[in-house]
Short mmCIF file of C-alpha atoms and ligand atoms in Angstrom, two decimals:
data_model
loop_
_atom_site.label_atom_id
_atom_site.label_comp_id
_atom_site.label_asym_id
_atom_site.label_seq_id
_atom_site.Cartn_x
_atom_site.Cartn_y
_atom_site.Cartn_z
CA UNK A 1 9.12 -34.94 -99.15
CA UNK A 2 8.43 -36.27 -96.08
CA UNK A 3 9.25 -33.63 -93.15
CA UNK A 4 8.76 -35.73 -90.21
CA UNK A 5 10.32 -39.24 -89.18
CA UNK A 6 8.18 -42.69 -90.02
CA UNK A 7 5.47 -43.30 -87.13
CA UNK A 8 4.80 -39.27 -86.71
CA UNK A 9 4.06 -39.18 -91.08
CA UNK A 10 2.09 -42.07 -90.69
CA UNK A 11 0.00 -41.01 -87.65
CA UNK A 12 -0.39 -37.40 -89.75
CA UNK A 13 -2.04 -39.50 -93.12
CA UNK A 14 -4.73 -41.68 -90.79
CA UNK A 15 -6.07 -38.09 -89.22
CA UNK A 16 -5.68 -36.67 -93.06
CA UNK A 17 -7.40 -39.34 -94.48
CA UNK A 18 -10.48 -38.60 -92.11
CA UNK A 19 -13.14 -35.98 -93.28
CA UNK A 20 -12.99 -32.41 -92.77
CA UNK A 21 -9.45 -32.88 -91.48
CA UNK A 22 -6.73 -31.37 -93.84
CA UNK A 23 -3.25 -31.63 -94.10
CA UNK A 24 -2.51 -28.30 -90.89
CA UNK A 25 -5.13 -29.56 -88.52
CA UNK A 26 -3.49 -33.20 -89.40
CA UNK A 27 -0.24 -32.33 -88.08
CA UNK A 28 -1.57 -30.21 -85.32
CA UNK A 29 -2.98 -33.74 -83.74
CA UNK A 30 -0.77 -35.63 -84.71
CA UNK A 31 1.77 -33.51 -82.33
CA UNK A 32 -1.33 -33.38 -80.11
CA UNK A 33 -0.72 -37.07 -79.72
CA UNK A 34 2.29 -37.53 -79.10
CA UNK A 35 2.74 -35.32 -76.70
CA UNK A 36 -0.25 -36.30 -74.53
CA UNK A 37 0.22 -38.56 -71.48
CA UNK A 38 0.65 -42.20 -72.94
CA UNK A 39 -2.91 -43.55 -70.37
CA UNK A 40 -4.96 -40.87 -72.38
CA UNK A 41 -3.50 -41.89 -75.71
CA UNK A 42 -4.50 -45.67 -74.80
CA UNK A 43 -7.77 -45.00 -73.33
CA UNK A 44 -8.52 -42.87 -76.57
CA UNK A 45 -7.20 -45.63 -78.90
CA UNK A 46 -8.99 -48.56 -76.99
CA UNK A 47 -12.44 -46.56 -77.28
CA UNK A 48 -11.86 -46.49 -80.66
CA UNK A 49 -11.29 -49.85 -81.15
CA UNK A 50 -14.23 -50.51 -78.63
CA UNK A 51 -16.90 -48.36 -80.50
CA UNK A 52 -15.79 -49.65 -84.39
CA UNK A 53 -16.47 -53.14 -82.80
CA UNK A 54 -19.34 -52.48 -80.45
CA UNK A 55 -21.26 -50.02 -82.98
CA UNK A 56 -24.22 -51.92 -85.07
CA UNK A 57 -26.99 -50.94 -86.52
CA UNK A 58 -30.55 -50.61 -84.28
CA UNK A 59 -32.89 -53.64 -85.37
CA UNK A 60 -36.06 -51.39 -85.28
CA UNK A 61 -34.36 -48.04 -86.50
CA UNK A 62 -31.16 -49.09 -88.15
CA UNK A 63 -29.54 -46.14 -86.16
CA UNK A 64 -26.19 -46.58 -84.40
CA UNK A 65 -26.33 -48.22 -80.99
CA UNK A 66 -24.38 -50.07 -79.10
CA UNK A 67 -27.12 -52.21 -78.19
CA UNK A 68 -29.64 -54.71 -80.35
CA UNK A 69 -32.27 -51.80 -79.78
CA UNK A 70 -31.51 -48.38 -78.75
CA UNK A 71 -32.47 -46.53 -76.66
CA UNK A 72 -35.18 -44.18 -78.43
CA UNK A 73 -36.89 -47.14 -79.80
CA UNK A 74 -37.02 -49.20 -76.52
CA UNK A 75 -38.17 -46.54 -74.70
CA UNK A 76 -41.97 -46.98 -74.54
CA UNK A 77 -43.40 -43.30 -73.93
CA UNK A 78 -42.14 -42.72 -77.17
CA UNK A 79 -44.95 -42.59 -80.09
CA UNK A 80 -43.78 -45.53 -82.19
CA UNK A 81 -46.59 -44.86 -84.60
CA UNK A 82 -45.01 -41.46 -85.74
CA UNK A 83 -41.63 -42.87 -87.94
CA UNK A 84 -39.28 -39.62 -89.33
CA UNK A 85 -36.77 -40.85 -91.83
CA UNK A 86 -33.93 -39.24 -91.62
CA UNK A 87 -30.53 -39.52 -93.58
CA UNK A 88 -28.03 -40.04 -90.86
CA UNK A 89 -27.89 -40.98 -87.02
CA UNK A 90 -26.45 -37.45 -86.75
CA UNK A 91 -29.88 -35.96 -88.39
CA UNK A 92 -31.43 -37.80 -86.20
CA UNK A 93 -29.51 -36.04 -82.91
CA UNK A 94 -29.86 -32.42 -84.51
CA UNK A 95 -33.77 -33.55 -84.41
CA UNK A 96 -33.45 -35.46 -80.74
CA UNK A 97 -31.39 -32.07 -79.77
CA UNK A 98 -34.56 -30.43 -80.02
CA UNK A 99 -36.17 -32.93 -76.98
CA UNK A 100 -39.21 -31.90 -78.45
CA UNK A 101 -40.58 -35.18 -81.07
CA UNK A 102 -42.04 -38.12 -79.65
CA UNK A 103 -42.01 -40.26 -82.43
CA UNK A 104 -39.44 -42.65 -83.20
CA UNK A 105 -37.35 -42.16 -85.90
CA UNK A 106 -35.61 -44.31 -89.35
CA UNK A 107 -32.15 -43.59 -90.50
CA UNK A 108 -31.78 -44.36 -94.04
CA UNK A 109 -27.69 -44.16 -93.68
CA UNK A 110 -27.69 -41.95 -97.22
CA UNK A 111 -29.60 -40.54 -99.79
CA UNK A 112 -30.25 -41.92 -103.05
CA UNK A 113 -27.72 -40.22 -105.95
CA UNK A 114 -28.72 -41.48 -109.14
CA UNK A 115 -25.16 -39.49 -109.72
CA UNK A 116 -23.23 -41.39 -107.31
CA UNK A 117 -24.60 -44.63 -108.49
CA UNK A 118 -26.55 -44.67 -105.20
CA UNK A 119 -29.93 -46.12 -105.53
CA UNK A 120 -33.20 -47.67 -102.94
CA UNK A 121 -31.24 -50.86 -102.16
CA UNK A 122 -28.08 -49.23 -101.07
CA UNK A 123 -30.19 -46.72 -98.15
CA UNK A 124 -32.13 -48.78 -95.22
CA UNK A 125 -35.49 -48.86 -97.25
CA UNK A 126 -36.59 -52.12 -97.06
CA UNK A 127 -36.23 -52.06 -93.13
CA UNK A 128 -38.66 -48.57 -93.56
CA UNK A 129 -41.22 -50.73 -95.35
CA UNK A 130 -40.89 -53.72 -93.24
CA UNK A 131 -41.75 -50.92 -90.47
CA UNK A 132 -44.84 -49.67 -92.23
CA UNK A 133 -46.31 -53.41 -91.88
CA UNK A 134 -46.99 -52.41 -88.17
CA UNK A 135 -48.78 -49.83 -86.50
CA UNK A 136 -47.88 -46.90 -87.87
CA UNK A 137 -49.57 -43.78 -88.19
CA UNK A 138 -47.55 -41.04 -89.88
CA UNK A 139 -44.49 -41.11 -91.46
CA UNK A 140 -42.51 -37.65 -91.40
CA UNK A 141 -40.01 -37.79 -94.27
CA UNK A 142 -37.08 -35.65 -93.11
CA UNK A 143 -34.37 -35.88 -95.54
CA UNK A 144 -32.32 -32.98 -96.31
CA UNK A 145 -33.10 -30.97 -98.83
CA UNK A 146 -30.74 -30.86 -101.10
CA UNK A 147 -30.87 -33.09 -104.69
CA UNK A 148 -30.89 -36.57 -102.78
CA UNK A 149 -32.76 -35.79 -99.88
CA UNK A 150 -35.55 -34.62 -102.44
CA UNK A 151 -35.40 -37.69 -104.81
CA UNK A 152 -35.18 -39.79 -101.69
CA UNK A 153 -38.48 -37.43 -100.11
CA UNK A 154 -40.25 -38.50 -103.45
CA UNK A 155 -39.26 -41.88 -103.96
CA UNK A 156 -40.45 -42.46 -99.84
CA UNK A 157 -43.87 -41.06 -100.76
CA UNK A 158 -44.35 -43.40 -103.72
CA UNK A 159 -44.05 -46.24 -101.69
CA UNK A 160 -46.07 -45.02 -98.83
CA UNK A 161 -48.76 -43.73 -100.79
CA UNK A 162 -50.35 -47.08 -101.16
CA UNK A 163 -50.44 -48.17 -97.47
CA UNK A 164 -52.68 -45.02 -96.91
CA UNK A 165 -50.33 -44.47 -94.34
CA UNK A 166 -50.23 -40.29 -93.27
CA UNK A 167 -47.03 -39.16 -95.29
CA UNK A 168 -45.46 -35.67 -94.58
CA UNK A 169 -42.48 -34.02 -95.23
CA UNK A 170 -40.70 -31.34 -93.19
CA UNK A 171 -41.45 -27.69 -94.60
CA UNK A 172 -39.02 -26.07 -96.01
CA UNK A 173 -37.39 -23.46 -93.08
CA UNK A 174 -34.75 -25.75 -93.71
CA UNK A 175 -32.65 -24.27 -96.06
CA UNK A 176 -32.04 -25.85 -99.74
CA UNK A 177 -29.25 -27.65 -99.66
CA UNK A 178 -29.18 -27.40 -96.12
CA UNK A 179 -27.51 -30.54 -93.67
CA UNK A 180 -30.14 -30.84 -90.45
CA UNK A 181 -27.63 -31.37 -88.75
CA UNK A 182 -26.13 -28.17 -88.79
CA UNK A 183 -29.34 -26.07 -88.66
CA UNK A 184 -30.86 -24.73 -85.24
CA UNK A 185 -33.33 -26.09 -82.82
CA UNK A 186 -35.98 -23.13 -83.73
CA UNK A 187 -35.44 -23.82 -87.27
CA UNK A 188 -35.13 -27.68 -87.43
CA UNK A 189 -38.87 -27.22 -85.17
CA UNK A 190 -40.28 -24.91 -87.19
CA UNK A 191 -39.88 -27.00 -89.98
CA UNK A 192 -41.75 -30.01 -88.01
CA UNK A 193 -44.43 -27.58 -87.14
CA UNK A 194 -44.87 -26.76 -90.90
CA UNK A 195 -44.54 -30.01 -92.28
CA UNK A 196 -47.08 -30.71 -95.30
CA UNK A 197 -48.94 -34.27 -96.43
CA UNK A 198 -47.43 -35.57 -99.53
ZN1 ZN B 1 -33.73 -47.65 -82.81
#
């Protein structure tokens, strides 16, 4: 049964359809909306539009930038021999949060899910290994640690085993099954700290 007239239903399923959002907070902005003053509703819609278009993927990284390289991996006081792989650009700003790593970082954009039919070629590995061609020193393998972010921890060791390239992984203060990116400064540094060598 639809409760409300056309456009307002409509504007309620896109915020529904978006994660985390269900059907109470859905209404809530869609009333939000259309109540607000119709410059802020455009300026909010054309930044939308702006970042889905403007968004790509960081040539060195393969985090989201609005630029060719962003700005971690442009910035040159950064160590760019120290690479942590991370799942998502969001991982990455828990981890950036922290202003405390140097390093650069990779974002793998996933986890590979043998159960969700996700495997290496659907994650940003082959950019990782292209990486490990240069300079690099240590690579810091900071998936999550849930299921995937373990298989992928494993499966990232494998293949930098052979380059005798320095692998570690994060120690575990990060809670199983834990998302970084919802996991505190102390904790997310604590695990750096007390990261082992695979
Ligand atoms: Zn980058």
């Amino acid at each position: 049964m639809d409760l409300y007239s056309g456009i307002i239903n409509q504007l309620i399923e896109e915020f529904a359809a978006l994660p985390g959002i269900g059907q109470k907070s859905a209404q809530r902005l869609a009333f939000h909306i259309v109540n607000m003053p119709r410059e802020q509703v455009e300026r909010f819609a054309s930044v939308m539009c702006e970042a889905r278009s403007k968004v790509c993927y960081c040539k060195e990284c393969q985090t989201l930038t609005d630029r060719d390289i962003c700005p971690i991996c442009a910035n040159t006081r950064r160590d760019h021999g120290v690479i942590m792989v991370v799942e998502t650009t969001r991982d990455q700003a828990a981890y950036e949060k922290t202003g405390k790593y140097e390093g650069v970082y990779h974002v793998l954009h996933g986890a590979i899910s043998p159960m969700l039919g996700i495997g290496p070629n659907d994650i940003r590995l082959k950019e990782l290994i292209q990486r490990l061609e240069g300079d690099v020193k240590e690579v810091i393998i900071a998936t999550n640690s849930t299921l995937e972010g373990e298989t992928t921890a494993m499966y990232i060791s494998k293949l930098v085993k052979p380059t005798g390239i320095k692998c570690t992984r994060i120690a575990s203060g990060v809670p199983v099954g834990g998302d970084l990116e919802y996991i505190d400064e102390v904790t997310l540094l604590r695990a750096l700290d007390g990261r082992t060598q695979l």
